[in-house]
């Protein structure tokens, strides 16, 4: 494997880790502009992280290893997933291990770690948030699997770099009924997995509505900084996965330095655009009631199932 492949893996990790707070700040700024506010600036998430890192970590009495390990585990699983998903290049040393099931399992592991941390606190808020989070995850993870699996049928493999390479060479499959249904299903799953409106509101701490925030209320200082960074990285990763699968043009498929630089620029542009669209849409969307969330996610699961069925009849049966 050439040095370009190793650089691509390192670049994917760096762009997700360093760019995630910038993406969050950009989305907040877009939303503030559309609501007629000045906003705190794109760099505000980095300022918040710096402030949290200077504070003393506090561990609630009675918590165990699950509470202490969850922030680091959340960030670690996201870093590994960022190395596997072909955000910049499909020709990397880890491309052969970038299986769909492995990536989804890593995302689910981070979710499970936070849920166990919420339960470990022994508080009503932590238990409530963990229960809600696992209810959402039980519907989101199968939807992600099926929506990407619909694209894997024409490629004959669940290896994500191979799926992306096939989409680059045959873009017509993305405009097929299966591709459009899979796009809609995965978009809803990304909103739910990252705790965005209409499933959750990351800017609220209301007891009746919060899901993710309820699990992390007991964190402070550097631990809270890691939790916030992990959540921001997951948003960047999933938006990057969405762009790689359904807007794969520009991703490097060979060992060229020029193609890698172009892929980096286009990745930043695509994720920035997706973030702006999501932030703008949240201004006009209302959060659905908690008891309507399973209905929304069940609808996205049905779309993913229809996408798999359509892809099978269009490609598998042939």
PDB file of C-alpha atoms in Angstrom:
ATOM      1  CA  UNK A   1       0.000   0.000   0.000  1.00  0.00           C
ATOM      2  CA  UNK A   2       1.365   3.411  -1.001  1.00  0.00           C
ATOM      3  CA  UNK A   3       1.848   6.381   1.271  1.00  0.00           C
ATOM      4  CA  UNK A   4      -1.258   7.962  -0.264  1.00  0.00           C
ATOM      5  CA  UNK A   5      -3.445   5.281   1.313  1.00  0.00           C
ATOM      6  CA  UNK A   6      -2.015   5.809   4.794  1.00  0.00           C
ATOM      7  CA  UNK A   7      -2.321   9.568   4.348  1.00  0.00           C
ATOM      8  CA  UNK A   8      -5.971   9.138   3.337  1.00  0.00           C
ATOM      9  CA  UNK A   9      -6.746   7.211   6.536  1.00  0.00           C
ATOM     10  CA  UNK A  10      -4.964   9.796   8.681  1.00  0.00           C
ATOM     11  CA  UNK A  11      -6.697  12.589   6.765  1.00  0.00           C
ATOM     12  CA  UNK A  12     -10.129  11.081   7.348  1.00  0.00           C
ATOM     13  CA  UNK A  13      -9.505  10.867  11.091  1.00  0.00           C
ATOM     14  CA  UNK A  14      -8.139  14.412  11.265  1.00  0.00           C
ATOM     15  CA  UNK A  15     -10.873  15.965   9.147  1.00  0.00           C
ATOM     16  CA  UNK A  16     -13.588  14.300  11.240  1.00  0.00           C
ATOM     17  CA  UNK A  17     -11.940  15.070  14.578  1.00  0.00           C
ATOM     18  CA  UNK A  18     -10.866  18.650  13.863  1.00  0.00           C
ATOM     19  CA  UNK A  19     -13.692  19.548  11.506  1.00  0.00           C
ATOM     20  CA  UNK A  20     -16.575  18.250  13.644  1.00  0.00           C
ATOM     21  CA  UNK A  21     -16.651  21.263  16.020  1.00  0.00           C
ATOM     22  CA  UNK A  22     -16.381  23.591  13.025  1.00  0.00           C
ATOM     23  CA  UNK A  23     -19.332  21.874  11.353  1.00  0.00           C
ATOM     24  CA  UNK A  24     -21.384  22.227  14.531  1.00  0.00           C
ATOM     25  CA  UNK A  25     -20.460  25.903  14.797  1.00  0.00           C
ATOM     26  CA  UNK A  26     -21.310  26.423  11.117  1.00  0.00           C
ATOM     27  CA  UNK A  27     -24.741  24.806  11.561  1.00  0.00           C
ATOM     28  CA  UNK A  28     -25.468  26.939  14.618  1.00  0.00           C
ATOM     29  CA  UNK A  29     -24.408  30.022  12.710  1.00  0.00           C
ATOM     30  CA  UNK A  30     -26.664  29.193   9.761  1.00  0.00           C
ATOM     31  CA  UNK A  31     -29.585  28.623  12.088  1.00  0.00           C
ATOM     32  CA  UNK A  32     -28.901  31.848  13.967  1.00  0.00           C
ATOM     33  CA  UNK A  33     -28.740  33.815  10.705  1.00  0.00           C
ATOM     34  CA  UNK A  34     -32.071  32.406   9.552  1.00  0.00           C
ATOM     35  CA  UNK A  35     -33.646  33.246  12.921  1.00  0.00           C
ATOM     36  CA  UNK A  36     -32.375  36.830  12.769  1.00  0.00           C
ATOM     37  CA  UNK A  37     -29.678  36.432  15.422  1.00  0.00           C
ATOM     38  CA  UNK A  38     -25.974  37.263  15.235  1.00  0.00           C
ATOM     39  CA  UNK A  39     -24.765  33.887  16.475  1.00  0.00           C
ATOM     40  CA  UNK A  40     -21.696  33.020  18.539  1.00  0.00           C
ATOM     41  CA  UNK A  41     -19.444  32.282  15.581  1.00  0.00           C
ATOM     42  CA  UNK A  42     -18.204  29.146  13.867  1.00  0.00           C
ATOM     43  CA  UNK A  43     -15.358  28.661  16.373  1.00  0.00           C
ATOM     44  CA  UNK A  44     -17.612  28.689  19.453  1.00  0.00           C
ATOM     45  CA  UNK A  45     -17.602  24.861  19.908  1.00  0.00           C
ATOM     46  CA  UNK A  46     -13.797  24.955  20.093  1.00  0.00           C
ATOM     47  CA  UNK A  47     -14.002  27.735  22.707  1.00  0.00           C
ATOM     48  CA  UNK A  48     -16.485  25.674  24.721  1.00  0.00           C
ATOM     49  CA  UNK A  49     -14.187  22.643  24.564  1.00  0.00           C
ATOM     50  CA  UNK A  50     -11.211  24.700  25.729  1.00  0.00           C
ATOM     51  CA  UNK A  51     -13.251  26.026  28.659  1.00  0.00           C
ATOM     52  CA  UNK A  52     -14.388  22.525  29.657  1.00  0.00           C
ATOM     53  CA  UNK A  53     -10.869  21.117  29.476  1.00  0.00           C
ATOM     54  CA  UNK A  54      -9.730  23.677  32.057  1.00  0.00           C
ATOM     55  CA  UNK A  55     -12.347  22.586  34.581  1.00  0.00           C
ATOM     56  CA  UNK A  56     -12.024  19.864  37.178  1.00  0.00           C
ATOM     57  CA  UNK A  57     -13.584  16.492  36.267  1.00  0.00           C
ATOM     58  CA  UNK A  58     -16.345  15.450  38.637  1.00  0.00           C
ATOM     59  CA  UNK A  59     -17.518  11.858  39.094  1.00  0.00           C
ATOM     60  CA  UNK A  60     -20.867  11.289  40.842  1.00  0.00           C
ATOM     61  CA  UNK A  61     -20.817   9.124  43.955  1.00  0.00           C
ATOM     62  CA  UNK A  62     -21.664   5.503  43.261  1.00  0.00           C
ATOM     63  CA  UNK A  63     -20.762   5.420  39.571  1.00  0.00           C
ATOM     64  CA  UNK A  64     -18.495   2.727  38.201  1.00  0.00           C
ATOM     65  CA  UNK A  65     -16.365   1.922  35.203  1.00  0.00           C
ATOM     66  CA  UNK A  66     -19.213   2.349  32.704  1.00  0.00           C
ATOM     67  CA  UNK A  67     -19.597   6.038  33.542  1.00  0.00           C
ATOM     68  CA  UNK A  68     -15.859   6.742  33.445  1.00  0.00           C
ATOM     69  CA  UNK A  69     -15.118   4.844  30.232  1.00  0.00           C
ATOM     70  CA  UNK A  70     -18.102   6.018  28.140  1.00  0.00           C
ATOM     71  CA  UNK A  71     -16.682   9.378  26.885  1.00  0.00           C
ATOM     72  CA  UNK A  72     -13.396   7.858  25.717  1.00  0.00           C
ATOM     73  CA  UNK A  73     -15.186   4.856  24.212  1.00  0.00           C
ATOM     74  CA  UNK A  74     -17.582   7.121  22.313  1.00  0.00           C
ATOM     75  CA  UNK A  75     -14.712   9.060  20.744  1.00  0.00           C
ATOM     76  CA  UNK A  76     -12.613   5.920  20.108  1.00  0.00           C
ATOM     77  CA  UNK A  77     -15.376   4.065  18.252  1.00  0.00           C
ATOM     78  CA  UNK A  78     -16.069   7.128  16.116  1.00  0.00           C
ATOM     79  CA  UNK A  79     -12.364   7.491  15.266  1.00  0.00           C
ATOM     80  CA  UNK A  80     -12.164   3.856  14.151  1.00  0.00           C
ATOM     81  CA  UNK A  81     -15.335   4.227  12.078  1.00  0.00           C
ATOM     82  CA  UNK A  82     -13.936   7.396  10.499  1.00  0.00           C
ATOM     83  CA  UNK A  83     -10.829   5.453   9.466  1.00  0.00           C
ATOM     84  CA  UNK A  84     -12.942   2.712   7.874  1.00  0.00           C
ATOM     85  CA  UNK A  85     -15.593   4.723   6.016  1.00  0.00           C
ATOM     86  CA  UNK A  86     -14.314   5.943   2.601  1.00  0.00           C
ATOM     87  CA  UNK A  87     -14.717   9.663   3.152  1.00  0.00           C
ATOM     88  CA  UNK A  88     -11.693  10.660   1.045  1.00  0.00           C
ATOM     89  CA  UNK A  89     -10.466   7.505  -0.660  1.00  0.00           C
ATOM     90  CA  UNK A  90     -11.587   3.939  -1.354  1.00  0.00           C
ATOM     91  CA  UNK A  91      -7.993   2.739  -1.723  1.00  0.00           C
ATOM     92  CA  UNK A  92      -6.643   2.600   1.836  1.00  0.00           C
ATOM     93  CA  UNK A  93      -4.896  -0.050   3.969  1.00  0.00           C
ATOM     94  CA  UNK A  94      -8.139  -0.672   5.901  1.00  0.00           C
ATOM     95  CA  UNK A  95     -10.512  -0.802   2.917  1.00  0.00           C
ATOM     96  CA  UNK A  96     -10.768  -4.575   3.147  1.00  0.00           C
ATOM     97  CA  UNK A  97     -12.045  -4.314   6.738  1.00  0.00           C
ATOM     98  CA  UNK A  98     -14.586  -1.533   6.099  1.00  0.00           C
ATOM     99  CA  UNK A  99     -17.602  -3.811   6.165  1.00  0.00           C
ATOM    100  CA  UNK A 100     -21.061  -2.329   6.619  1.00  0.00           C
ATOM    101  CA  UNK A 101     -21.819  -4.457   9.672  1.00  0.00           C
ATOM    102  CA  UNK A 102     -18.528  -3.474  11.354  1.00  0.00           C
ATOM    103  CA  UNK A 103     -19.180   0.261  10.868  1.00  0.00           C
ATOM    104  CA  UNK A 104     -22.763   0.040  12.165  1.00  0.00           C
ATOM    105  CA  UNK A 105     -21.558  -2.046  15.125  1.00  0.00           C
ATOM    106  CA  UNK A 106     -18.997   0.633  16.023  1.00  0.00           C
ATOM    107  CA  UNK A 107     -21.698   3.318  15.923  1.00  0.00           C
ATOM    108  CA  UNK A 108     -23.994   1.155  18.045  1.00  0.00           C
ATOM    109  CA  UNK A 109     -21.181   0.512  20.544  1.00  0.00           C
ATOM    110  CA  UNK A 110     -20.809   4.242  21.181  1.00  0.00           C
ATOM    111  CA  UNK A 111     -24.561   4.556  21.695  1.00  0.00           C
ATOM    112  CA  UNK A 112     -24.558   1.603  24.085  1.00  0.00           C
ATOM    113  CA  UNK A 113     -21.660   3.081  26.073  1.00  0.00           C
ATOM    114  CA  UNK A 114     -23.565   6.316  26.690  1.00  0.00           C
ATOM    115  CA  UNK A 115     -26.735   4.427  27.610  1.00  0.00           C
ATOM    116  CA  UNK A 116     -24.831   2.337  30.174  1.00  0.00           C
ATOM    117  CA  UNK A 117     -23.260   5.522  31.551  1.00  0.00           C
ATOM    118  CA  UNK A 118     -26.718   7.033  31.968  1.00  0.00           C
ATOM    119  CA  UNK A 119     -27.894   3.953  33.842  1.00  0.00           C
ATOM    120  CA  UNK A 120     -24.714   3.896  35.935  1.00  0.00           C
ATOM    121  CA  UNK A 121     -25.517   7.279  37.475  1.00  0.00           C
ATOM    122  CA  UNK A 122     -28.645   5.861  39.106  1.00  0.00           C
ATOM    123  CA  UNK A 123     -30.583   9.068  38.464  1.00  0.00           C
ATOM    124  CA  UNK A 124     -34.077   9.336  37.032  1.00  0.00           C
ATOM    125  CA  UNK A 125     -32.852  11.490  34.157  1.00  0.00           C
ATOM    126  CA  UNK A 126     -30.063   9.070  33.244  1.00  0.00           C
ATOM    127  CA  UNK A 127     -32.341   6.047  33.230  1.00  0.00           C
ATOM    128  CA  UNK A 128     -34.992   7.893  31.256  1.00  0.00           C
ATOM    129  CA  UNK A 129     -32.504   9.058  28.622  1.00  0.00           C
ATOM    130  CA  UNK A 130     -30.922   5.598  28.334  1.00  0.00           C
ATOM    131  CA  UNK A 131     -34.325   3.974  27.858  1.00  0.00           C
ATOM    132  CA  UNK A 132     -35.312   6.453  25.159  1.00  0.00           C
ATOM    133  CA  UNK A 133     -31.936   6.202  23.431  1.00  0.00           C
ATOM    134  CA  UNK A 134     -32.062   2.416  23.180  1.00  0.00           C
ATOM    135  CA  UNK A 135     -35.634   2.567  21.887  1.00  0.00           C
ATOM    136  CA  UNK A 136     -34.482   4.872  19.105  1.00  0.00           C
ATOM    137  CA  UNK A 137     -31.358   2.806  18.430  1.00  0.00           C
ATOM    138  CA  UNK A 138     -33.402  -0.388  18.078  1.00  0.00           C
ATOM    139  CA  UNK A 139     -35.071   1.153  15.024  1.00  0.00           C
ATOM    140  CA  UNK A 140     -32.219   3.268  13.681  1.00  0.00           C
ATOM    141  CA  UNK A 141     -29.463   0.652  13.414  1.00  0.00           C
ATOM    142  CA  UNK A 142     -31.530  -1.792  11.276  1.00  0.00           C
ATOM    143  CA  UNK A 143     -32.549   1.112   9.043  1.00  0.00           C
ATOM    144  CA  UNK A 144     -28.922   2.074   8.421  1.00  0.00           C
ATOM    145  CA  UNK A 145     -28.065  -1.547   7.683  1.00  0.00           C
ATOM    146  CA  UNK A 146     -30.916  -2.047   5.224  1.00  0.00           C
ATOM    147  CA  UNK A 147     -30.528   1.291   3.434  1.00  0.00           C
ATOM    148  CA  UNK A 148     -26.840   0.651   2.723  1.00  0.00           C
ATOM    149  CA  UNK A 149     -27.546  -3.020   1.997  1.00  0.00           C
ATOM    150  CA  UNK A 150     -29.889  -1.888  -0.788  1.00  0.00           C
ATOM    151  CA  UNK A 151     -26.867  -0.290  -2.467  1.00  0.00           C
ATOM    152  CA  UNK A 152     -24.693  -3.346  -1.817  1.00  0.00           C
ATOM    153  CA  UNK A 153     -26.849  -5.705  -3.890  1.00  0.00           C
ATOM    154  CA  UNK A 154     -25.628  -4.369  -7.279  1.00  0.00           C
ATOM    155  CA  UNK A 155     -22.030  -4.530  -6.002  1.00  0.00           C
ATOM    156  CA  UNK A 156     -22.425  -8.030  -4.563  1.00  0.00           C
ATOM    157  CA  UNK A 157     -20.619  -7.110  -1.327  1.00  0.00           C
ATOM    158  CA  UNK A 158     -21.198  -5.287   1.954  1.00  0.00           C
ATOM    159  CA  UNK A 159     -17.755  -3.691   1.787  1.00  0.00           C
ATOM    160  CA  UNK A 160     -18.440   0.065   1.832  1.00  0.00           C
ATOM    161  CA  UNK A 161     -15.431   1.144  -0.312  1.00  0.00           C
ATOM    162  CA  UNK A 162     -16.522  -1.384  -2.957  1.00  0.00           C
ATOM    163  CA  UNK A 163     -20.077  -0.010  -2.829  1.00  0.00           C
ATOM    164  CA  UNK A 164     -18.815   3.554  -3.258  1.00  0.00           C
ATOM    165  CA  UNK A 165     -16.504   2.535  -6.101  1.00  0.00           C
ATOM    166  CA  UNK A 166     -19.399   0.847  -7.873  1.00  0.00           C
ATOM    167  CA  UNK A 167     -21.571   3.938  -7.446  1.00  0.00           C
ATOM    168  CA  UNK A 168     -18.831   6.150  -8.917  1.00  0.00           C
ATOM    169  CA  UNK A 169     -18.556   3.906 -11.974  1.00  0.00           C
ATOM    170  CA  UNK A 170     -22.319   3.453 -12.378  1.00  0.00           C
ATOM    171  CA  UNK A 171     -24.068   6.599 -11.051  1.00  0.00           C
ATOM    172  CA  UNK A 172     -27.379   5.585 -12.627  1.00  0.00           C
ATOM    173  CA  UNK A 173     -28.021   3.168  -9.762  1.00  0.00           C
ATOM    174  CA  UNK A 174     -28.268   6.111  -7.334  1.00  0.00           C
ATOM    175  CA  UNK A 175     -31.159   7.606  -9.348  1.00  0.00           C
ATOM    176  CA  UNK A 176     -33.059   4.304  -9.363  1.00  0.00           C
ATOM    177  CA  UNK A 177     -36.137   3.758  -7.151  1.00  0.00           C
ATOM    178  CA  UNK A 178     -34.007   1.688  -4.769  1.00  0.00           C
ATOM    179  CA  UNK A 179     -31.395   4.443  -4.525  1.00  0.00           C
ATOM    180  CA  UNK A 180     -33.950   7.165  -3.839  1.00  0.00           C
ATOM    181  CA  UNK A 181     -35.757   5.097  -1.199  1.00  0.00           C
ATOM    182  CA  UNK A 182     -32.446   4.228   0.475  1.00  0.00           C
ATOM    183  CA  UNK A 183     -31.439   7.901   0.484  1.00  0.00           C
ATOM    184  CA  UNK A 184     -34.649   8.945   2.247  1.00  0.00           C
ATOM    185  CA  UNK A 185     -34.392   6.128   4.782  1.00  0.00           C
ATOM    186  CA  UNK A 186     -30.745   6.809   5.626  1.00  0.00           C
ATOM    187  CA  UNK A 187     -31.385  10.567   5.933  1.00  0.00           C
ATOM    188  CA  UNK A 188     -34.075   9.975   8.581  1.00  0.00           C
ATOM    189  CA  UNK A 189     -31.818   7.473  10.362  1.00  0.00           C
ATOM    190  CA  UNK A 190     -28.981  10.012  10.472  1.00  0.00           C
ATOM    191  CA  UNK A 191     -31.288  12.607  12.039  1.00  0.00           C
ATOM    192  CA  UNK A 192     -32.324  10.124  14.725  1.00  0.00           C
ATOM    193  CA  UNK A 193     -28.826   8.759  15.375  1.00  0.00           C
ATOM    194  CA  UNK A 194     -27.381  12.251  15.854  1.00  0.00           C
ATOM    195  CA  UNK A 195     -30.288  13.541  17.960  1.00  0.00           C
ATOM    196  CA  UNK A 196     -31.452  16.259  15.585  1.00  0.00           C
ATOM    197  CA  UNK A 197     -34.901  17.731  15.008  1.00  0.00           C
ATOM    198  CA  UNK A 198     -37.535  16.300  14.502  1.00  0.00           C
ATOM    199  CA  UNK A 199     -36.434  13.320  16.650  1.00  0.00           C
ATOM    200  CA  UNK A 200     -34.548  15.240  19.359  1.00  0.00           C
ATOM    201  CA  UNK A 201     -33.513  18.820  20.020  1.00  0.00           C
ATOM    202  CA  UNK A 202     -29.847  19.187  21.055  1.00  0.00           C
ATOM    203  CA  UNK A 203     -30.476  22.734  22.287  1.00  0.00           C
ATOM    204  CA  UNK A 204     -33.050  21.872  24.958  1.00  0.00           C
ATOM    205  CA  UNK A 205     -32.954  20.455  28.476  1.00  0.00           C
ATOM    206  CA  UNK A 206     -36.695  19.981  28.911  1.00  0.00           C
ATOM    207  CA  UNK A 207     -37.467  16.779  30.791  1.00  0.00           C
ATOM    208  CA  UNK A 208     -40.287  15.684  28.504  1.00  0.00           C
ATOM    209  CA  UNK A 209     -38.312  16.038  25.272  1.00  0.00           C
ATOM    210  CA  UNK A 210     -34.592  15.374  25.754  1.00  0.00           C
ATOM    211  CA  UNK A 211     -33.014  12.032  24.897  1.00  0.00           C
ATOM    212  CA  UNK A 212     -29.267  12.414  24.420  1.00  0.00           C
ATOM    213  CA  UNK A 213     -28.884  15.261  26.913  1.00  0.00           C
ATOM    214  CA  UNK A 214     -30.550  13.248  29.678  1.00  0.00           C
ATOM    215  CA  UNK A 215     -27.782  10.638  29.577  1.00  0.00           C
ATOM    216  CA  UNK A 216     -24.910  13.132  29.907  1.00  0.00           C
ATOM    217  CA  UNK A 217     -26.251  15.541  32.530  1.00  0.00           C
ATOM    218  CA  UNK A 218     -23.861  14.186  35.168  1.00  0.00           C
ATOM    219  CA  UNK A 219     -20.724  14.798  33.099  1.00  0.00           C
ATOM    220  CA  UNK A 220     -18.524  17.851  33.650  1.00  0.00           C
ATOM    221  CA  UNK A 221     -15.134  19.202  32.695  1.00  0.00           C
ATOM    222  CA  UNK A 222     -12.934  17.145  30.326  1.00  0.00           C
ATOM    223  CA  UNK A 223     -15.393  14.236  30.335  1.00  0.00           C
ATOM    224  CA  UNK A 224     -18.163  16.499  29.059  1.00  0.00           C
ATOM    225  CA  UNK A 225     -15.775  17.895  26.435  1.00  0.00           C
ATOM    226  CA  UNK A 226     -15.149  14.342  25.183  1.00  0.00           C
ATOM    227  CA  UNK A 227     -18.880  13.586  25.098  1.00  0.00           C
ATOM    228  CA  UNK A 228     -19.588  16.758  23.115  1.00  0.00           C
ATOM    229  CA  UNK A 229     -16.690  16.039  20.741  1.00  0.00           C
ATOM    230  CA  UNK A 230     -17.914  12.478  20.244  1.00  0.00           C
ATOM    231  CA  UNK A 231     -21.417  13.670  19.381  1.00  0.00           C
ATOM    232  CA  UNK A 232     -20.045  16.239  16.936  1.00  0.00           C
ATOM    233  CA  UNK A 233     -17.782  13.639  15.323  1.00  0.00           C
ATOM    234  CA  UNK A 234     -20.680  11.220  14.893  1.00  0.00           C
ATOM    235  CA  UNK A 235     -22.684  13.921  13.122  1.00  0.00           C
ATOM    236  CA  UNK A 236     -19.771  14.647  10.776  1.00  0.00           C
ATOM    237  CA  UNK A 237     -19.141  10.951  10.178  1.00  0.00           C
ATOM    238  CA  UNK A 238     -22.758  10.129   9.353  1.00  0.00           C
ATOM    239  CA  UNK A 239     -23.147  13.140   7.071  1.00  0.00           C
ATOM    240  CA  UNK A 240     -19.901  12.057   5.416  1.00  0.00           C
ATOM    241  CA  UNK A 241     -21.238   8.511   5.034  1.00  0.00           C
ATOM    242  CA  UNK A 242     -24.413   9.904   3.481  1.00  0.00           C
ATOM    243  CA  UNK A 243     -22.409  11.993   1.022  1.00  0.00           C
ATOM    244  CA  UNK A 244     -20.034   9.120   0.188  1.00  0.00           C
ATOM    245  CA  UNK A 245     -22.873   6.732  -0.601  1.00  0.00           C
ATOM    246  CA  UNK A 246     -25.214   9.031  -2.490  1.00  0.00           C
ATOM    247  CA  UNK A 247     -22.860  11.822  -3.663  1.00  0.00           C
ATOM    248  CA  UNK A 248     -19.692   9.783  -4.250  1.00  0.00           C
ATOM    249  CA  UNK A 249     -18.207  11.927  -6.990  1.00  0.00           C
ATOM    250  CA  UNK A 250     -14.786  13.274  -6.171  1.00  0.00           C
ATOM    251  CA  UNK A 251     -13.750  10.450  -3.827  1.00  0.00           C
ATOM    252  CA  UNK A 252     -10.282   9.188  -4.754  1.00  0.00           C
ATOM    253  CA  UNK A 253     -10.334   5.657  -6.158  1.00  0.00           C
ATOM    254  CA  UNK A 254      -6.612   5.389  -6.915  1.00  0.00           C
ATOM    255  CA  UNK A 255      -3.260   6.258  -5.326  1.00  0.00           C
ATOM    256  CA  UNK A 256      -2.989   9.780  -6.721  1.00  0.00           C
ATOM    257  CA  UNK A 257      -2.040  12.733  -4.509  1.00  0.00           C
ATOM    258  CA  UNK A 258      -4.009  15.113  -6.706  1.00  0.00           C
ATOM    259  CA  UNK A 259      -7.154  12.986  -6.426  1.00  0.00           C
ATOM    260  CA  UNK A 260      -6.757  12.879  -2.636  1.00  0.00           C
ATOM    261  CA  UNK A 261      -6.470  16.673  -2.364  1.00  0.00           C
ATOM    262  CA  UNK A 262      -9.508  17.106  -4.604  1.00  0.00           C
ATOM    263  CA  UNK A 263     -11.429  14.581  -2.495  1.00  0.00           C
ATOM    264  CA  UNK A 264     -10.599  16.539   0.664  1.00  0.00           C
ATOM    265  CA  UNK A 265     -11.880  19.790  -0.831  1.00  0.00           C
ATOM    266  CA  UNK A 266     -15.045  18.190  -2.188  1.00  0.00           C
ATOM    267  CA  UNK A 267     -15.708  16.345   1.080  1.00  0.00           C
ATOM    268  CA  UNK A 268     -15.519  19.603   3.026  1.00  0.00           C
ATOM    269  CA  UNK A 269     -17.847  21.258   0.506  1.00  0.00           C
ATOM    270  CA  UNK A 270     -20.400  18.424   0.538  1.00  0.00           C
ATOM    271  CA  UNK A 271     -20.535  18.108   4.331  1.00  0.00           C
ATOM    272  CA  UNK A 272     -20.721  21.898   4.723  1.00  0.00           C
ATOM    273  CA  UNK A 273     -23.634  21.989   2.285  1.00  0.00           C
ATOM    274  CA  UNK A 274     -25.430  19.103   3.996  1.00  0.00           C
ATOM    275  CA  UNK A 275     -24.922  20.778   7.375  1.00  0.00           C
ATOM    276  CA  UNK A 276     -26.326  24.056   6.081  1.00  0.00           C
ATOM    277  CA  UNK A 277     -29.367  22.304   4.596  1.00  0.00           C
ATOM    278  CA  UNK A 278     -29.986  20.441   7.848  1.00  0.00           C
ATOM    279  CA  UNK A 279     -29.613  23.596   9.956  1.00  0.00           C
ATOM    280  CA  UNK A 280     -31.961  25.533   7.656  1.00  0.00           C
ATOM    281  CA  UNK A 281     -34.536  22.750   7.722  1.00  0.00           C
ATOM    282  CA  UNK A 282     -34.492  22.657  11.532  1.00  0.00           C
ATOM    283  CA  UNK A 283     -35.682  26.266  11.598  1.00  0.00           C
ATOM    284  CA  UNK A 284     -38.919  25.224   9.894  1.00  0.00           C
ATOM    285  CA  UNK A 285     -39.340  21.773  11.438  1.00  0.00           C
ATOM    286  CA  UNK A 286     -40.994  21.112  14.765  1.00  0.00           C
ATOM    287  CA  UNK A 287     -39.918  18.330  17.067  1.00  0.00           C
ATOM    288  CA  UNK A 288     -42.397  15.478  16.975  1.00  0.00           C
ATOM    289  CA  UNK A 289     -43.901  14.148  20.173  1.00  0.00           C
ATOM    290  CA  UNK A 290     -41.867  11.435  21.842  1.00  0.00           C
ATOM    291  CA  UNK A 291     -44.549   8.806  21.279  1.00  0.00           C
ATOM    292  CA  UNK A 292     -44.582   9.626  17.557  1.00  0.00           C
ATOM    293  CA  UNK A 293     -40.837   9.037  17.159  1.00  0.00           C
ATOM    294  CA  UNK A 294     -41.193   5.224  16.808  1.00  0.00           C
ATOM    295  CA  UNK A 295     -43.760   5.795  14.076  1.00  0.00           C
ATOM    296  CA  UNK A 296     -41.361   8.075  12.202  1.00  0.00           C
ATOM    297  CA  UNK A 297     -38.495   5.601  12.525  1.00  0.00           C
ATOM    298  CA  UNK A 298     -40.716   2.673  11.590  1.00  0.00           C
ATOM    299  CA  UNK A 299     -41.601   4.586   8.432  1.00  0.00           C
ATOM    300  CA  UNK A 300     -37.917   5.034   7.597  1.00  0.00           C
ATOM    301  CA  UNK A 301     -37.335   1.314   8.233  1.00  0.00           C
ATOM    302  CA  UNK A 302     -40.153   0.515   5.809  1.00  0.00           C
ATOM    303  CA  UNK A 303     -38.534   2.760   3.184  1.00  0.00           C
ATOM    304  CA  UNK A 304     -35.239   0.913   3.649  1.00  0.00           C
ATOM    305  CA  UNK A 305     -37.017  -2.438   3.351  1.00  0.00           C
ATOM    306  CA  UNK A 306     -38.701  -1.301   0.144  1.00  0.00           C
ATOM    307  CA  UNK A 307     -35.308  -0.138  -1.143  1.00  0.00           C
ATOM    308  CA  UNK A 308     -33.814  -3.589  -0.530  1.00  0.00           C
ATOM    309  CA  UNK A 309     -36.784  -5.260  -2.230  1.00  0.00           C
ATOM    310  CA  UNK A 310     -36.588  -2.968  -5.267  1.00  0.00           C
ATOM    311  CA  UNK A 311     -32.819  -3.403  -5.515  1.00  0.00           C
ATOM    312  CA  UNK A 312     -33.164  -7.170  -5.372  1.00  0.00           C
ATOM    313  CA  UNK A 313     -35.744  -7.335  -8.138  1.00  0.00           C
ATOM    314  CA  UNK A 314     -33.800  -4.868 -10.299  1.00  0.00           C
ATOM    315  CA  UNK A 315     -30.390  -6.434  -9.773  1.00  0.00           C
ATOM    316  CA  UNK A 316     -30.368  -9.574  -7.631  1.00  0.00           C
ATOM    317  CA  UNK A 317     -32.988 -11.530  -9.537  1.00  0.00           C
ATOM    318  CA  UNK A 318     -31.275 -10.724 -12.810  1.00  0.00           C
TER     319      UNK A 318
END
